[in-house]
Amino acid sequence: MPRANLFAKMMLILTLMWIPVALLYGYSNKTTTDVLRQELGESNRNQLAFFQSQVNTNIEMLASWPNLLIHDPDIESFRKLYTNGGYFNLDEINLVKRIQNKLSIQESSSNWKSRLHLYSPSLRRVVSENDARAYDPTALQAQIKPGWQVNRATDGSEDIFRFSWFTVAPYGIDDPALEAETIVELEFDSRNIQNMLDKFKTDGRHDPFYYRGDMGTIYNRTSDRDLTGRMMQKLNVSPLPESDNLTVRIDGEPYMVSIVLSKETGWYLIDYMPMADMLEPIRKSNLLFYSSILMLLVMGSVAAYLLYVQVQIPIRQLIRGFQSLQQEDYSVRIKPKGRNEFSFLSERFNQMVDQIQNLFEHVYLEQLHVKEARLKQLQSQINPHFFYNCLSFVTSMAKLGRMDAVVAMSHSLSRYYRYTTRQERELVPLREEAEFVRHYLEIQKMRMNRLDYVIDLPETLLDLYVPPLMLQPLVENAVIHGIEPHAEAGLIRITGELNDDGDVILRVEDNGGGLEAGEREQLERRLIEPMGEETGCGLWNVNQRLQLRGGREAGVRTERSPIGGLSVSLVWNENTLGKTDEADTLRRRSG
């Protein structure tokens, strides 16, 4: 499981810190919103109830006028009045004028515009403020009903509702229109209520209206009638309560609706307010809080990132550097960033690795020089077995009279030992190395008739410079370990290639017994370890010399050969060894 870095840990800590704060704030905000919604609803309902009480007070005051007028002496005299021939005398006319004057005074005593009508069944006359005329008892009989009567009328394009209240004397008669002595009618229209609705609306964000299902709606004069109509469509789904606060959604926006019933008239006083308007201060507070949380989270993220970049990354680079150093990779370097304590540590680390690398390379180079000196010493000595075998071959050919074989062996031996004993250059052309290997194979071929070889090297490779005696140890191993122990084997193939990446590959293959995969891995592992008693000096020395000049990517590689035996390859990049002997001179001077 990968370990979380410092940045991830700090972000996790910041998140865990802010989650409880956000949850507590959310809970507190929800509680506050619920309480505010409840209190605002209750306050709005109380305002409606108070407004309703004002309207009812005015209505009750108007309804009390007929009771007062019935007991007026002039009206009592009027109820006992009978005309002869249908005309009033002078006293009767003065009585009617006094009654009209009293009706006018009563109507003007209220802010509401109202009208009073005095009916006299005995005279079949109705007296109002400005008129005294006959009336139709049948029409009056249809109008007289208990309680407030409401009739719809039209004033232009607007509906007007007329409210009327009848009071009769004496009380308890069956047919007031025919049997009553006096009938007083009070009448007013809905414009009085509209005036009060307009005044109530100017006190806040209200849009009050009156509603009665069997009659219609009394709007305030600036009402949003379309929204009010859609509101009533929502409310009419179920019976309206006498007093309550409801939440209605229209086009996804919630509205708080307050309802109060007027028991005197049977009309509902309804007011609504957008919840968004009421909760706007809380919404702004929430926006400010969450913006602050987001800003603090961003600032915390930036601080965590800076700490991660300035602390953890340099520490991680130092750890990787020490791990590479532990794995003997002395080329590792840390690139300092900025001017702080970690850049100072990085510079000191690089200086330490430089000193260690120089020390190791110096010691390693000295050891390699010792090994090369030993190799040259071995090369300068005549291999007794190889030399004895070659002399035995010369003697045998001389006895058989095959002087051409004796001459060929002598020439090949002289050229072979001249190359091995007089090698002072650090780099030689591959062409000379290949020619030296060919002489060696010719000698072995004379001794071993079944031996055959193929040297197929492109011209582009023959001009490359390589360390001397790099190819011959591979060929010698192929002859001794691949061909001689197996009677059916006898082919050695030397090939080379230069790929697009500039890597040079020289292969020496045989069709002998070869090595298994595990044996090949063990052989390659021995080549990079310090040389022991079981490690062959030739291959180990070739691998070390090649890596010293070509880097860790260069060296000896093994694989199974397509022709059946073992394939041993020398691999390096063409830019690491040089192409001319001038490069060789520069290397010797710099060494």
Coordinates of C-alpha atoms in Angstrom, one line a residue:
M1 CA 0.0 0.0 0.0
P2 CA 1.6 3.3 -1.1
R3 CA 2.3 5.8 1.7
A4 CA 0.4 9.1 1.5
N5 CA 2.6 12.1 1.0
L6 CA 2.6 15.1 3.3
F7 CA 0.3 17.1 1.0
A8 CA -2.3 14.4 1.0
K9 CA -2.1 14.1 4.8
M10 CA -2.4 17.8 5.3
M11 CA -5.4 18.0 2.9
L12 CA -7.0 15.1 4.8
I13 CA -6.5 16.9 8.1
L14 CA -7.9 20.2 6.7
T15 CA -10.9 18.3 5.3
L16 CA -11.5 16.5 8.6
M17 CA -11.3 19.9 10.4
W18 CA -13.7 21.6 8.2
I19 CA -16.3 18.8 7.9
P20 CA -17.5 19.1 11.5
V21 CA -17.5 22.9 11.2
A22 CA -19.6 22.7 8.0
L23 CA -22.0 20.2 9.6
L24 CA -22.5 22.2 12.8
Y25 CA -23.0 25.4 10.8
G26 CA -25.4 23.6 8.5
Y27 CA -27.4 22.2 11.5
S28 CA -27.4 25.7 13.1
N29 CA -28.4 27.3 9.9
K30 CA -31.3 24.8 9.4
T31 CA -32.5 25.4 13.0
T32 CA -32.2 29.2 12.6
T33 CA -34.1 29.0 9.2
D34 CA -36.9 26.8 10.7
V35 CA -37.3 29.1 13.7
L36 CA -37.2 32.2 11.6
R37 CA -39.7 30.7 9.1
Q38 CA -42.0 29.8 12.0
E39 CA -41.7 33.2 13.7
L40 CA -42.2 35.1 10.5
G41 CA -45.2 33.0 9.7
E42 CA -46.6 33.6 13.2
S43 CA -45.9 37.3 13.0
N44 CA -47.5 37.6 9.5
R45 CA -50.6 35.7 10.7
N46 CA -50.9 37.9 13.7
Q47 CA -50.7 41.0 11.4
L48 CA -53.4 39.5 9.3
A49 CA -55.5 38.8 12.3
F50 CA -55.1 42.4 13.5
F51 CA -55.9 43.7 10.1
Q52 CA -58.9 41.4 10.0
S53 CA -60.1 42.7 13.4
Q54 CA -59.9 46.3 12.0
V55 CA -62.0 45.3 9.0
N56 CA -64.5 43.5 11.3
T57 CA -64.6 46.4 13.6
N58 CA -65.6 48.7 10.8
I59 CA -68.2 46.2 9.5
E60 CA -69.6 45.7 13.0
M61 CA -69.8 49.5 13.5
L62 CA -71.7 49.9 10.3
A63 CA -74.0 47.0 11.2
S64 CA -74.9 48.8 14.5
W65 CA -76.2 51.9 12.7
P66 CA -79.6 50.4 11.7
N67 CA -80.3 49.4 15.4
L68 CA -79.6 53.0 16.5
L69 CA -81.8 54.5 13.7
I70 CA -84.8 52.3 14.4
H71 CA -85.1 53.7 17.8
D72 CA -84.8 57.3 16.6
P73 CA -88.0 59.4 17.4
D74 CA -88.3 60.7 13.8
I75 CA -88.0 57.2 12.3
E76 CA -90.6 55.9 14.8
S77 CA -92.9 58.8 13.7
F78 CA -92.2 57.8 10.1
R79 CA -93.2 54.2 10.6
K80 CA -96.7 55.4 11.8
L81 CA -97.2 57.7 8.9
Y82 CA -99.9 57.1 6.3
T83 CA -100.6 59.3 3.3
N84 CA -103.9 60.4 1.9
G85 CA -103.8 60.2 -1.9
G86 CA -100.1 59.4 -2.0
Y87 CA -98.8 62.9 -1.2
F88 CA -96.9 64.2 1.9
N89 CA -98.1 67.3 3.7
L90 CA -95.7 69.9 4.9
D91 CA -95.1 68.3 8.3
E92 CA -94.4 65.0 6.6
I93 CA -92.1 66.6 4.2
N94 CA -90.1 68.2 7.0
L95 CA -90.0 64.8 8.8
V96 CA -88.5 63.1 5.7
K97 CA -85.9 65.9 5.4
R98 CA -84.9 65.5 9.0
I99 CA -84.6 61.7 8.5
Q100 CA -82.4 62.3 5.3
N101 CA -80.3 64.7 7.3
K102 CA -79.8 62.1 10.0
L103 CA -78.9 59.4 7.4
S104 CA -76.4 61.7 5.9
I105 CA -74.8 62.5 9.3
Q106 CA -74.6 58.8 10.1
E107 CA -73.0 57.9 6.7
S108 CA -70.4 60.6 7.1
S109 CA -69.4 59.4 10.6
S110 CA -67.3 56.6 9.2
N111 CA -64.2 56.5 6.9
W112 CA -66.0 53.9 4.8
K113 CA -68.3 55.0 2.1
S114 CA -71.7 53.5 2.8
R115 CA -75.4 54.1 2.1
L116 CA -78.4 53.9 4.4
H117 CA -81.9 53.2 3.1
L118 CA -85.1 53.5 5.3
Y119 CA -88.0 51.4 4.0
S120 CA -91.6 52.1 5.1
P121 CA -93.9 49.2 4.2
S122 CA -97.0 51.3 5.1
L123 CA -96.1 54.0 2.7
R124 CA -94.3 51.7 0.2
R125 CA -91.6 54.3 0.1
V126 CA -87.8 54.2 0.6
V127 CA -85.9 57.2 2.0
S128 CA -82.2 57.7 1.3
E129 CA -79.8 60.6 1.8
N130 CA -80.9 62.3 -1.4
D131 CA -84.1 60.6 -2.4
A132 CA -87.5 59.4 -1.2
R133 CA -89.2 57.1 -3.8
A134 CA -91.5 54.1 -4.1
Y135 CA -90.1 50.6 -4.1
D136 CA -91.3 47.2 -5.2
P137 CA -92.1 45.0 -2.1
T138 CA -91.6 41.8 -4.2
A139 CA -88.1 42.8 -5.1
L140 CA -87.4 43.8 -1.5
Q141 CA -88.7 40.5 -0.2
A142 CA -86.1 38.7 -2.4
Q143 CA -83.3 40.8 -1.0
I144 CA -84.0 40.5 2.7
K145 CA -82.1 37.6 4.2
P146 CA -80.3 37.2 7.6
G147 CA -76.6 38.2 7.8
W148 CA -74.5 40.0 5.3
Q149 CA -75.6 39.7 1.7
V150 CA -73.0 40.0 -1.1
N151 CA -73.7 40.8 -4.7
R152 CA -71.3 41.0 -7.6
A153 CA -71.3 44.0 -9.8
T154 CA -69.0 45.3 -12.5
D155 CA -67.4 48.7 -12.6
G156 CA -65.7 48.9 -16.0
S157 CA -63.4 45.9 -16.2
E158 CA -63.2 45.3 -12.4
D159 CA -65.6 43.3 -10.3
I160 CA -67.2 45.2 -7.4
F161 CA -68.8 43.3 -4.5
R162 CA -71.7 45.1 -2.7
F163 CA -72.3 44.2 0.9
S164 CA -75.8 44.8 2.4
W165 CA -77.3 44.4 5.9
F166 CA -81.1 44.5 6.7
T167 CA -82.6 45.4 10.1
V168 CA -86.4 45.2 10.6
A169 CA -88.7 46.3 13.3
P170 CA -90.4 44.7 15.0
Y171 CA -88.2 41.6 15.2
G172 CA -89.4 38.0 14.6
I173 CA -91.9 38.6 11.9
D174 CA -92.3 36.1 9.1
D175 CA -92.4 38.4 6.0
P176 CA -90.4 41.5 6.8
A177 CA -91.1 43.1 3.3
L178 CA -94.9 43.1 4.0
E179 CA -95.3 42.9 7.7
A180 CA -92.5 45.0 9.1
E181 CA -93.2 48.5 10.3
T182 CA -89.6 49.8 9.4
I183 CA -86.7 48.3 7.4
V184 CA -83.3 49.8 7.5
E185 CA -80.7 48.7 4.9
L186 CA -77.0 49.4 5.2
E187 CA -74.9 49.0 2.0
F188 CA -71.2 49.4 1.2
D189 CA -69.0 48.0 -1.6
S190 CA -65.6 46.3 -1.7
R191 CA -63.7 49.4 -2.6
N192 CA -63.6 50.2 1.1
I193 CA -61.8 46.9 1.8
Q194 CA -59.5 47.6 -1.2
N195 CA -58.4 50.9 0.5
M196 CA -57.5 49.1 3.6
L197 CA -55.7 46.3 1.7
D198 CA -53.7 49.0 -0.1
K199 CA -52.7 50.6 3.1
F200 CA -51.8 47.3 4.6
K201 CA -49.6 46.4 1.6
T202 CA -47.6 49.6 1.9
D203 CA -46.3 48.5 5.3
G204 CA -44.1 45.7 4.0
R205 CA -43.6 42.9 1.3
H206 CA -47.2 41.8 1.4
D207 CA -49.8 41.1 -1.3
P208 CA -53.0 40.6 0.7
F209 CA -56.4 39.8 -0.8
Y210 CA -59.8 38.5 0.2
Y211 CA -61.2 35.3 -1.2
R212 CA -64.5 33.5 -1.1
G213 CA -65.0 30.4 -3.1
D214 CA -68.6 31.1 -4.2
M215 CA -68.0 34.8 -4.9
G216 CA -64.5 35.6 -6.1
T217 CA -61.5 37.6 -5.0
I218 CA -61.1 41.2 -3.7
Y219 CA -57.6 42.3 -4.8
N220 CA -55.5 45.2 -3.6
R221 CA -55.0 47.6 -6.4
T222 CA -51.4 46.7 -7.1
S223 CA -51.8 43.0 -6.7
D224 CA -50.1 40.5 -9.0
R225 CA -53.3 38.9 -10.1
D226 CA -51.7 36.2 -12.3
L227 CA -49.6 35.0 -9.3
T228 CA -52.6 35.3 -7.0
G229 CA -54.7 33.2 -9.3
R230 CA -52.0 30.5 -9.5
M231 CA -51.7 30.6 -5.8
M232 CA -55.5 30.0 -5.3
Q233 CA -55.3 27.0 -7.7
K234 CA -52.8 25.5 -5.4
L235 CA -54.8 26.3 -2.3
N236 CA -58.1 25.1 -3.6
V237 CA -56.9 21.5 -3.8
S238 CA -58.1 21.1 -0.2
P239 CA -60.5 23.0 2.1
L240 CA -58.9 26.1 3.5
P241 CA -58.3 26.3 7.3
E242 CA -59.7 29.0 9.5
S243 CA -56.2 30.2 10.5
D244 CA -52.9 28.7 9.4
N245 CA -49.5 29.2 7.7
L246 CA -48.8 27.1 4.6
T247 CA -45.9 26.8 2.2
V248 CA -46.8 26.8 -1.5
R249 CA -44.4 26.3 -4.4
I250 CA -45.0 28.1 -7.7
D251 CA -42.5 27.5 -10.5
G252 CA -40.2 25.9 -7.9
E253 CA -40.1 29.0 -5.7
P254 CA -41.5 28.6 -2.2
Y255 CA -44.0 31.1 -0.8
M256 CA -45.2 31.4 2.8
V257 CA -49.0 31.8 2.8
S258 CA -50.9 33.1 5.8
I259 CA -54.7 32.5 6.1
V260 CA -57.3 34.1 8.5
L261 CA -61.1 33.6 8.1
S262 CA -63.6 36.4 8.8
K263 CA -66.5 34.8 10.6
E264 CA -68.6 37.9 10.1
T265 CA -68.5 37.9 6.3
G266 CA -67.2 34.3 5.5
W267 CA -64.3 35.7 3.5
Y268 CA -60.7 34.5 3.8
L269 CA -58.0 37.1 4.2
I270 CA -54.9 35.6 2.5
D271 CA -51.4 37.0 2.3
Y272 CA -48.2 35.5 0.8
M273 CA -44.5 36.4 0.8
P274 CA -41.6 34.9 -1.1
M275 CA -39.5 32.7 1.2
A276 CA -36.4 33.9 -0.7
D277 CA -37.1 37.5 0.3
M278 CA -37.5 36.6 4.0
L279 CA -34.5 34.3 4.0
E280 CA -32.3 36.7 2.0
P281 CA -30.2 37.8 5.0
I282 CA -29.6 34.2 6.0
R283 CA -28.7 33.3 2.4
K284 CA -26.2 36.1 2.3
S285 CA -24.7 35.0 5.6
N286 CA -24.5 31.4 4.2
L287 CA -22.8 32.6 1.1
L288 CA -20.3 34.6 3.1
F289 CA -19.6 31.7 5.4
Y290 CA -19.2 29.1 2.7
S291 CA -17.1 31.5 0.7
S292 CA -14.9 32.0 3.7
I293 CA -14.6 28.2 4.2
L294 CA -13.7 27.8 0.5
M295 CA -11.1 30.6 0.7
L296 CA -9.6 29.1 3.9
L297 CA -9.6 25.7 2.3
V298 CA -7.8 27.1 -0.8
M299 CA -5.3 28.9 1.4
G300 CA -4.8 25.8 3.5
S301 CA -4.2 23.8 0.3
V302 CA -1.7 26.4 -0.9
A303 CA 0.1 26.2 2.4
A304 CA 0.1 22.4 2.3
Y305 CA 1.4 22.4 -1.2
L306 CA 4.2 24.9 -0.4
L307 CA 5.1 22.8 2.6
Y308 CA 5.0 19.7 0.4
V309 CA 7.2 21.3 -2.2
Q310 CA 9.6 23.0 0.2
V311 CA 10.0 20.2 2.7
Q312 CA 8.8 16.8 1.6
I313 CA 10.1 16.8 -2.0
P314 CA 13.6 17.8 -0.9
I315 CA 13.6 15.2 1.8
R316 CA 12.4 12.6 -0.7
Q317 CA 15.1 13.6 -3.1
L318 CA 17.7 13.2 -0.3
I319 CA 16.3 9.8 0.6
R320 CA 16.4 8.6 -3.0
G321 CA 19.9 10.0 -3.3
F322 CA 21.1 8.0 -0.3
Q323 CA 19.2 4.9 -1.6
S324 CA 21.0 5.2 -4.9
L325 CA 24.3 5.7 -3.1
Q326 CA 23.5 2.5 -1.1
Q327 CA 23.1 0.7 -4.4
E328 CA 26.6 1.9 -5.5
D329 CA 25.2 4.4 -8.0
Y330 CA 27.8 7.2 -7.6
S331 CA 26.5 9.1 -10.5
V332 CA 23.4 10.3 -8.6
R333 CA 23.1 14.1 -8.1
I334 CA 20.4 16.3 -6.5
K335 CA 19.5 19.5 -8.3
P336 CA 19.2 22.2 -5.6
K337 CA 16.2 24.5 -5.9
G338 CA 15.9 27.9 -4.3
R339 CA 18.2 29.2 -1.5
N340 CA 17.2 27.5 1.7
E341 CA 18.4 24.8 4.1
F342 CA 17.5 22.0 1.8
S343 CA 19.4 23.5 -1.1
F344 CA 22.4 23.7 1.2
L345 CA 22.0 20.0 2.2
S346 CA 21.7 19.1 -1.5
E347 CA 24.9 20.9 -2.4
R348 CA 26.7 19.2 0.5
F349 CA 25.3 15.8 -0.6
N350 CA 26.5 16.4 -4.2
Q351 CA 30.0 17.3 -2.9
M352 CA 30.1 14.2 -0.7
V353 CA 29.0 12.0 -3.6
D354 CA 31.7 13.6 -5.8
Q355 CA 34.4 12.9 -3.3
I356 CA 33.1 9.3 -2.8
Q357 CA 32.9 8.7 -6.6
N358 CA 36.3 10.2 -7.2
L359 CA 37.8 8.0 -4.5
F360 CA 36.1 4.8 -5.7
E361 CA 36.9 5.5 -9.4
H362 CA 40.5 6.1 -8.4
V363 CA 40.7 2.9 -6.4
Y364 CA 38.7 1.0 -9.0
L365 CA 40.9 2.3 -11.9
E366 CA 44.0 1.3 -10.0
Q367 CA 42.6 -2.2 -9.5
L368 CA 41.7 -2.4 -13.2
H369 CA 45.1 -1.2 -14.2
V370 CA 46.6 -4.0 -12.0
K371 CA 44.3 -6.5 -13.7
E372 CA 45.1 -5.2 -17.2
A373 CA 48.8 -5.4 -16.3
R374 CA 48.2 -9.0 -15.3
L375 CA 46.3 -9.6 -18.5
K376 CA 49.1 -8.1 -20.5
Q377 CA 51.5 -10.2 -18.6
L378 CA 49.5 -13.3 -19.4
Q379 CA 49.1 -12.1 -23.0
S380 CA 52.9 -11.6 -23.3
Q381 CA 53.5 -15.2 -22.1
I382 CA 53.2 -18.1 -24.5
N383 CA 50.4 -20.4 -23.5
P384 CA 52.3 -23.6 -23.1
H385 CA 49.4 -25.9 -24.1
F386 CA 48.5 -23.7 -27.1
F387 CA 52.1 -23.4 -28.1
Y388 CA 52.8 -27.1 -27.6
N389 CA 49.8 -28.1 -29.7
C390 CA 50.9 -25.7 -32.5
L391 CA 54.5 -27.1 -32.5
S392 CA 53.1 -30.7 -32.4
F393 CA 51.0 -29.8 -35.5
V394 CA 54.1 -28.3 -37.3
T395 CA 56.1 -31.4 -36.5
S396 CA 53.4 -33.7 -37.8
M397 CA 53.0 -31.8 -41.0
A398 CA 56.8 -31.7 -41.5
K399 CA 57.0 -35.5 -41.2
L400 CA 54.2 -35.9 -43.7
G401 CA 55.9 -33.5 -46.0
R402 CA 53.2 -31.0 -46.0
M403 CA 55.4 -27.9 -46.1
D404 CA 52.5 -25.6 -47.1
A405 CA 50.7 -26.4 -43.8
V406 CA 54.0 -25.8 -41.9
V407 CA 54.4 -22.4 -43.6
A408 CA 50.8 -21.4 -43.0
M409 CA 51.0 -22.3 -39.3
S410 CA 54.2 -20.5 -38.9
H411 CA 52.9 -17.3 -40.5
S412 CA 49.7 -17.4 -38.5
L413 CA 51.6 -18.0 -35.2
S414 CA 54.0 -15.1 -35.9
R415 CA 51.2 -12.7 -36.6
Y416 CA 49.2 -13.9 -33.6
Y417 CA 52.0 -13.5 -31.1
R418 CA 53.2 -10.2 -32.7
Y419 CA 49.7 -8.7 -32.0
T420 CA 49.4 -10.0 -28.5
T421 CA 52.9 -9.1 -27.3
R422 CA 53.3 -5.7 -29.0
Q423 CA 50.0 -4.1 -28.0
E424 CA 50.5 -0.6 -26.5
R425 CA 47.6 1.3 -27.8
E426 CA 44.4 1.8 -25.7
L427 CA 42.2 1.8 -28.8
V428 CA 42.6 0.0 -32.1
P429 CA 40.4 -0.2 -35.2
L430 CA 38.0 -3.1 -35.2
R431 CA 39.4 -4.1 -38.6
E432 CA 42.7 -5.0 -36.9
E433 CA 40.9 -6.8 -34.0
A434 CA 38.9 -8.8 -36.6
E435 CA 42.1 -9.7 -38.5
F436 CA 43.8 -10.9 -35.3
V437 CA 40.8 -13.1 -34.5
R438 CA 40.9 -14.5 -38.1
H439 CA 44.6 -15.6 -37.6
Y440 CA 43.6 -17.2 -34.3
L441 CA 40.8 -19.1 -35.9
E442 CA 43.0 -20.2 -38.8
I443 CA 45.4 -21.7 -36.3
Q444 CA 42.6 -23.5 -34.5
K445 CA 41.2 -24.6 -37.9
M446 CA 44.5 -26.2 -38.8
R447 CA 44.4 -28.2 -35.6
M448 CA 40.7 -29.0 -35.8
N449 CA 39.5 -29.9 -39.3
R450 CA 35.8 -29.8 -38.3
L451 CA 36.1 -26.1 -37.3
D452 CA 34.6 -23.6 -39.6
Y453 CA 34.0 -19.9 -39.0
V454 CA 32.2 -16.9 -40.6
I455 CA 33.2 -13.3 -39.9
D456 CA 30.5 -10.9 -41.2
L457 CA 31.2 -7.4 -40.0
P458 CA 29.8 -4.3 -41.9
E459 CA 32.2 -1.8 -43.2
T460 CA 30.7 0.9 -41.0
L461 CA 31.8 -1.1 -37.9
L462 CA 35.3 -1.9 -39.1
D463 CA 36.4 1.8 -38.8
L464 CA 35.3 2.0 -35.2
Y465 CA 37.9 2.0 -32.4
V466 CA 37.8 -0.5 -29.6
P467 CA 40.0 -1.6 -26.8
P468 CA 42.5 -4.3 -28.0
L469 CA 42.0 -8.0 -27.2
M470 CA 38.2 -7.5 -26.7
L471 CA 37.0 -10.0 -29.3
Q472 CA 39.6 -12.7 -29.0
P473 CA 38.6 -13.9 -25.5
L474 CA 35.0 -14.5 -26.7
V475 CA 36.2 -16.5 -29.7
E476 CA 38.6 -18.5 -27.5
N477 CA 35.8 -19.4 -25.1
A478 CA 33.7 -20.4 -28.0
V479 CA 36.4 -22.8 -29.3
I480 CA 37.4 -24.2 -26.0
H481 CA 34.0 -24.5 -24.3
G482 CA 31.6 -24.7 -27.3
I483 CA 33.4 -26.6 -30.1
E484 CA 36.1 -28.9 -28.5
P485 CA 33.8 -30.7 -26.0
H486 CA 31.2 -31.5 -28.6
A487 CA 32.2 -33.7 -31.6
E488 CA 29.2 -32.6 -33.7
A489 CA 29.9 -28.9 -33.2
G490 CA 32.2 -27.0 -35.5
L491 CA 30.8 -23.6 -36.5
I492 CA 31.7 -20.2 -35.1
R493 CA 30.0 -17.1 -36.4
I494 CA 31.1 -13.5 -35.8
T495 CA 28.6 -10.7 -36.7
G496 CA 27.9 -7.1 -35.8
E497 CA 25.4 -4.4 -36.2
L498 CA 24.8 -0.7 -35.5
N499 CA 21.2 0.2 -34.6
D500 CA 19.4 3.5 -34.9
D501 CA 20.2 4.5 -31.3
G502 CA 23.9 4.3 -32.0
D503 CA 24.4 1.0 -30.1
V504 CA 27.2 -1.3 -31.4
I505 CA 26.6 -5.0 -31.0
L506 CA 29.3 -7.6 -31.7
R507 CA 28.2 -11.3 -31.5
V508 CA 30.3 -14.4 -31.2
E509 CA 28.1 -17.5 -31.7
D510 CA 28.8 -21.3 -31.8
N511 CA 26.8 -24.3 -32.4
G512 CA 28.0 -26.2 -29.4
G513 CA 26.1 -27.4 -26.3
G514 CA 25.3 -23.8 -25.1
L515 CA 24.1 -22.9 -21.6
E516 CA 20.7 -23.0 -19.9
A517 CA 18.9 -19.8 -18.9
G518 CA 19.9 -20.2 -15.3
E519 CA 23.5 -20.8 -16.2
R520 CA 23.6 -17.7 -18.4
E521 CA 22.2 -15.6 -15.6
Q522 CA 24.8 -16.9 -13.2
L523 CA 27.5 -16.2 -15.7
E524 CA 26.4 -12.6 -16.2
R525 CA 26.1 -12.1 -12.4
R526 CA 29.7 -13.3 -12.0
L527 CA 30.9 -10.7 -14.6
I528 CA 29.7 -7.8 -12.5
E529 CA 30.9 -9.2 -9.2
P530 CA 34.5 -8.9 -8.0
M531 CA 36.6 -11.6 -9.7
G532 CA 36.9 -14.8 -7.8
E533 CA 38.6 -18.1 -8.3
E534 CA 35.6 -19.5 -10.3
T535 CA 35.3 -16.4 -12.5
G536 CA 37.1 -16.6 -15.9
C537 CA 39.7 -13.9 -16.2
G538 CA 39.1 -13.2 -19.9
L539 CA 35.4 -12.5 -20.0
W540 CA 35.4 -10.7 -16.6
N541 CA 38.3 -8.4 -17.8
V542 CA 36.6 -7.7 -21.1
N543 CA 33.3 -6.8 -19.3
Q544 CA 35.1 -4.5 -16.8
R545 CA 37.1 -2.7 -19.4
L546 CA 34.1 -2.1 -21.6
Q547 CA 32.0 -0.8 -18.8
L548 CA 34.8 1.5 -17.6
R549 CA 34.9 3.2 -21.0
G550 CA 31.2 2.8 -22.1
G551 CA 29.4 3.1 -18.8
R552 CA 27.0 0.8 -17.1
E553 CA 24.9 0.3 -20.2
A554 CA 28.0 -1.3 -22.0
G555 CA 29.3 -4.8 -21.3
V556 CA 29.0 -8.5 -22.1
R557 CA 25.6 -10.1 -22.8
T558 CA 24.7 -13.8 -23.3
E559 CA 21.8 -15.5 -24.9
R560 CA 21.0 -18.7 -26.8
S561 CA 22.3 -18.7 -30.3
P562 CA 20.0 -19.4 -33.3
I563 CA 22.5 -21.9 -34.6
G564 CA 22.2 -24.0 -31.5
G565 CA 24.9 -23.0 -29.0
L566 CA 25.8 -19.9 -27.0
S567 CA 25.8 -16.3 -28.3
V568 CA 28.0 -13.8 -26.4
S569 CA 27.7 -10.1 -27.4
L570 CA 29.7 -7.0 -26.7
V571 CA 27.4 -4.0 -26.4
W572 CA 28.3 -0.3 -26.2
N573 CA 27.3 3.1 -27.7
E574 CA 29.5 4.3 -30.6
N575 CA 29.9 7.7 -29.0
T576 CA 31.5 6.4 -25.8
L577 CA 34.6 4.7 -27.2
G578 CA 35.7 7.1 -30.0
K579 CA 36.0 6.7 -33.7
T580 CA 39.6 7.8 -34.4
D581 CA 43.0 7.4 -32.8
E582 CA 43.0 11.1 -32.1
A583 CA 40.2 10.4 -29.6
D584 CA 42.4 7.7 -28.2
T585 CA 45.2 10.2 -27.7
L586 CA 43.0 12.7 -26.0
R587 CA 41.8 9.9 -23.6
R588 CA 45.4 9.0 -22.7
R589 CA 46.3 12.6 -22.1
S590 CA 43.3 13.2 -19.9
G591 CA 44.0 10.1 -17.9

